[in-house]
mmCIF file of C-alpha atoms in Angstrom:
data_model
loop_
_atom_site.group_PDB
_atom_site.id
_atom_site.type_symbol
_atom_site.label_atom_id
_atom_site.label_comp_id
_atom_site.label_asym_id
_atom_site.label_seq_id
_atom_site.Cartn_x
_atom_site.Cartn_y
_atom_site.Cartn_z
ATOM 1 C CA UNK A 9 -16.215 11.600 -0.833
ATOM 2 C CA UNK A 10 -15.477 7.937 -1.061
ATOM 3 C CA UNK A 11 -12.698 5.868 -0.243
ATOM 4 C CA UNK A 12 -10.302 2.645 -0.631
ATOM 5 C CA UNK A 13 -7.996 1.471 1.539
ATOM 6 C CA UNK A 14 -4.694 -0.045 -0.129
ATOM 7 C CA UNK A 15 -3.106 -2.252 1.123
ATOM 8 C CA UNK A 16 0.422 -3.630 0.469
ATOM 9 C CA UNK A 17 2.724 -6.742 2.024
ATOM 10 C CA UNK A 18 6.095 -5.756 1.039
ATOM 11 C CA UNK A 19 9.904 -7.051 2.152
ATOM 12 C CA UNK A 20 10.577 -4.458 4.712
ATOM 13 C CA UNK A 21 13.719 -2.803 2.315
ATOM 14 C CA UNK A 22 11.494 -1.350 -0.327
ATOM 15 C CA UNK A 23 8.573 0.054 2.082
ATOM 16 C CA UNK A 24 10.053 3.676 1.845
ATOM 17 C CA UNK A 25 10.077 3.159 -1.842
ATOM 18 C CA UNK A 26 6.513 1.854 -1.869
ATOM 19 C CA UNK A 27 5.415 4.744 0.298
ATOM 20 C CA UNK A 28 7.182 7.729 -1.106
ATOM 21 C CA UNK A 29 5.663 6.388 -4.424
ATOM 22 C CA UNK A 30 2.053 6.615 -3.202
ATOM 23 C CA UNK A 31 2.711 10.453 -1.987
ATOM 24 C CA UNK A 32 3.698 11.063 -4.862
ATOM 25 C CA UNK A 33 0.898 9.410 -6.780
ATOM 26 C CA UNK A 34 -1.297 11.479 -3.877
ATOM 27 C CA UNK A 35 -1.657 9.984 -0.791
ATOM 28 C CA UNK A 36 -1.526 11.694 2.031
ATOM 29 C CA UNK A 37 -0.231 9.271 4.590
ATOM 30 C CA UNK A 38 0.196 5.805 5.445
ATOM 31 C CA UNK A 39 0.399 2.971 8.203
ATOM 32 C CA UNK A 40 3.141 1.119 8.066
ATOM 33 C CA UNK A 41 3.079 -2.751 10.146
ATOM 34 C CA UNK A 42 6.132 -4.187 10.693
ATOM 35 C CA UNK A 43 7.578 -7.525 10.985
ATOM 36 C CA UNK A 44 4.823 -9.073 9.321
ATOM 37 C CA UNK A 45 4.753 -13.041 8.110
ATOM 38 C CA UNK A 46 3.689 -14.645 4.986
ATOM 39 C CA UNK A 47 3.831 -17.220 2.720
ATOM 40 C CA UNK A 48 3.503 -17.804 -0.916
ATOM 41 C CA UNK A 49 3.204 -21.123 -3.185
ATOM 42 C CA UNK A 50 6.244 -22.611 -2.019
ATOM 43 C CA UNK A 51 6.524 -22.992 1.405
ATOM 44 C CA UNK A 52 9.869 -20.921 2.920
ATOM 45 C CA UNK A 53 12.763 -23.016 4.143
ATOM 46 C CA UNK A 54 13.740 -22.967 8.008
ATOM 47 C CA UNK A 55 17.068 -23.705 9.627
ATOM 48 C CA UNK A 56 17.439 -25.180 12.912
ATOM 49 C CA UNK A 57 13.141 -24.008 13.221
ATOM 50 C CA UNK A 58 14.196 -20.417 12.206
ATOM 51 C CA UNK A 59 12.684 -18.749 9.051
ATOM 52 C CA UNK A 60 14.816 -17.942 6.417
ATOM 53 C CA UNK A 61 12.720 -15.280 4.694
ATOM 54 C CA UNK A 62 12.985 -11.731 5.056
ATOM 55 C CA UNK A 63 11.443 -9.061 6.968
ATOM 56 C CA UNK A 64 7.746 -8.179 5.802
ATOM 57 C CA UNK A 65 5.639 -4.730 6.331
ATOM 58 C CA UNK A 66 2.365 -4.057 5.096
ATOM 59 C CA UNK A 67 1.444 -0.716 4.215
ATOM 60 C CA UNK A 68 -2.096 1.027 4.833
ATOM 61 C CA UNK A 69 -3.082 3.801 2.506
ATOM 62 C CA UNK A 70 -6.550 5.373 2.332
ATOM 63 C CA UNK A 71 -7.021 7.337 -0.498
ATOM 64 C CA UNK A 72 -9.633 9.192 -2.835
ATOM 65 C CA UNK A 73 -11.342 6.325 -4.745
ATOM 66 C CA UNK A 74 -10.280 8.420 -7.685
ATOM 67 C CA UNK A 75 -6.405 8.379 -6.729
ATOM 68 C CA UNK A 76 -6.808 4.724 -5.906
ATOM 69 C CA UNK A 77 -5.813 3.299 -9.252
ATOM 70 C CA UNK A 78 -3.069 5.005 -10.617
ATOM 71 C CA UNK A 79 -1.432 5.129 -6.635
ATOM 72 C CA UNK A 80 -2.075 1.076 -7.217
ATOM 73 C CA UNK A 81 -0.462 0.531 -10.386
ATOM 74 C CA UNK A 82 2.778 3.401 -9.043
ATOM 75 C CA UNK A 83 2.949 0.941 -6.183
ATOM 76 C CA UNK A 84 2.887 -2.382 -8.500
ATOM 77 C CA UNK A 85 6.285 -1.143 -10.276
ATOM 78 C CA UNK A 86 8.086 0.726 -7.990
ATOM 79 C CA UNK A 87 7.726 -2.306 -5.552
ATOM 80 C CA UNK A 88 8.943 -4.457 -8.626
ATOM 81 C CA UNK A 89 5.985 -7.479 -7.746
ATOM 82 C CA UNK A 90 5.260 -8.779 -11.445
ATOM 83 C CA UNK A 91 9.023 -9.405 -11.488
ATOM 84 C CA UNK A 92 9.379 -12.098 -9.291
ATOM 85 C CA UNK A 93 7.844 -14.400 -6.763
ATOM 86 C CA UNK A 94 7.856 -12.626 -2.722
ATOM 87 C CA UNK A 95 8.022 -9.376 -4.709
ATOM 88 C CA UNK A 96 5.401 -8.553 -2.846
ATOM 89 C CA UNK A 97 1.219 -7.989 -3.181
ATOM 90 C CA UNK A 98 -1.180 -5.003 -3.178
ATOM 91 C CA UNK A 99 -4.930 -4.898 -3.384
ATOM 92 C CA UNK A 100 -7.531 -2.235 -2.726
ATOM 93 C CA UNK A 101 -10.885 -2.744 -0.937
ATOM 94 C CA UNK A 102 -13.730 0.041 -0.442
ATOM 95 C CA UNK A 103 -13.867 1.615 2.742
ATOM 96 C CA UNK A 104 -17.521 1.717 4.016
ATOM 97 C CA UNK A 105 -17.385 4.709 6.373
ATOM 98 C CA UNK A 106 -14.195 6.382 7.934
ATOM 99 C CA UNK A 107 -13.473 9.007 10.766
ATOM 100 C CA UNK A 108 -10.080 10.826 11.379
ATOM 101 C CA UNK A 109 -9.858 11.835 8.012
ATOM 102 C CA UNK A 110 -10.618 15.538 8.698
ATOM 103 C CA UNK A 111 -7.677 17.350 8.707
ATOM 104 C CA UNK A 112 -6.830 15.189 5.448
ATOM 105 C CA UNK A 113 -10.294 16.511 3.727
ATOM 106 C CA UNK A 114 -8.808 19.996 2.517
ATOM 107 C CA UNK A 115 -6.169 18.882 0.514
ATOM 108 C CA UNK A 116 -7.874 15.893 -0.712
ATOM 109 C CA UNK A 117 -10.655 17.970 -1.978
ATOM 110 C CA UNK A 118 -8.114 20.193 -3.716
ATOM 111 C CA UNK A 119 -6.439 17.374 -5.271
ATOM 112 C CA UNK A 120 -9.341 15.659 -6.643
ATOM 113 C CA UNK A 121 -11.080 19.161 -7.994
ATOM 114 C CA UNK A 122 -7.429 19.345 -9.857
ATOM 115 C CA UNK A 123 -7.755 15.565 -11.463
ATOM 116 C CA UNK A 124 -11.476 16.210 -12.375
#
């Protein structure tokens, strides 16, 4: 079976969103990373050496390479980040080789046997 690992930076009020819409795309868990930092094209404004920007978290999801697309594009709109700038980004990379995935394997199998 191979894999991809999505991953999504997200302002921290629509990470339950962004997750509950990858279960129900198929994934079978998540990491979430909170209190992450970013920028875009325009840098953010500070007061007094604070940042004004929100709260970030960036959300881990390795999936089925076959699930991997359509749990993308579900994450895309739900998460709103076409709409407007520090919407937020998502991207998936392959994963090379992964371990702790075992109890996972079952109902991944199932799934995929189901799509194909």
């Amino acid at each position: 079976m191979k894999f991809k690992l999505i991953i999504a930076s997200v302002p921290d009020t629509r990470t339950d969103d962004i997750v509950d819409a990858a279960r129900a795309e198929g994934a079978t868990g998540c990491t979430v990373l909170t209190n992450a930092r970013g920028q875009g094209l325009k840098k953010t404004k500070t007061f007094l050496g604070l940042d004004l920007t929100g709260a970030r978290d960036v959300v881990l999801i390795i999936v089925e390479q076959h699930l991997a697309r359509r749990i993308l594009e579900r994450i895309g709109a739900v998460g709103q980040m076409d709409a407007s700038p520090g919407a937020g980004v998502a991207i998936q990379i392959d994963v090379e080789d992964a371990i702790g995935l075992g109890t996972q394997m079952k109902t991944l199998q199932s799934e995929i046997e189901d799509e194909i």
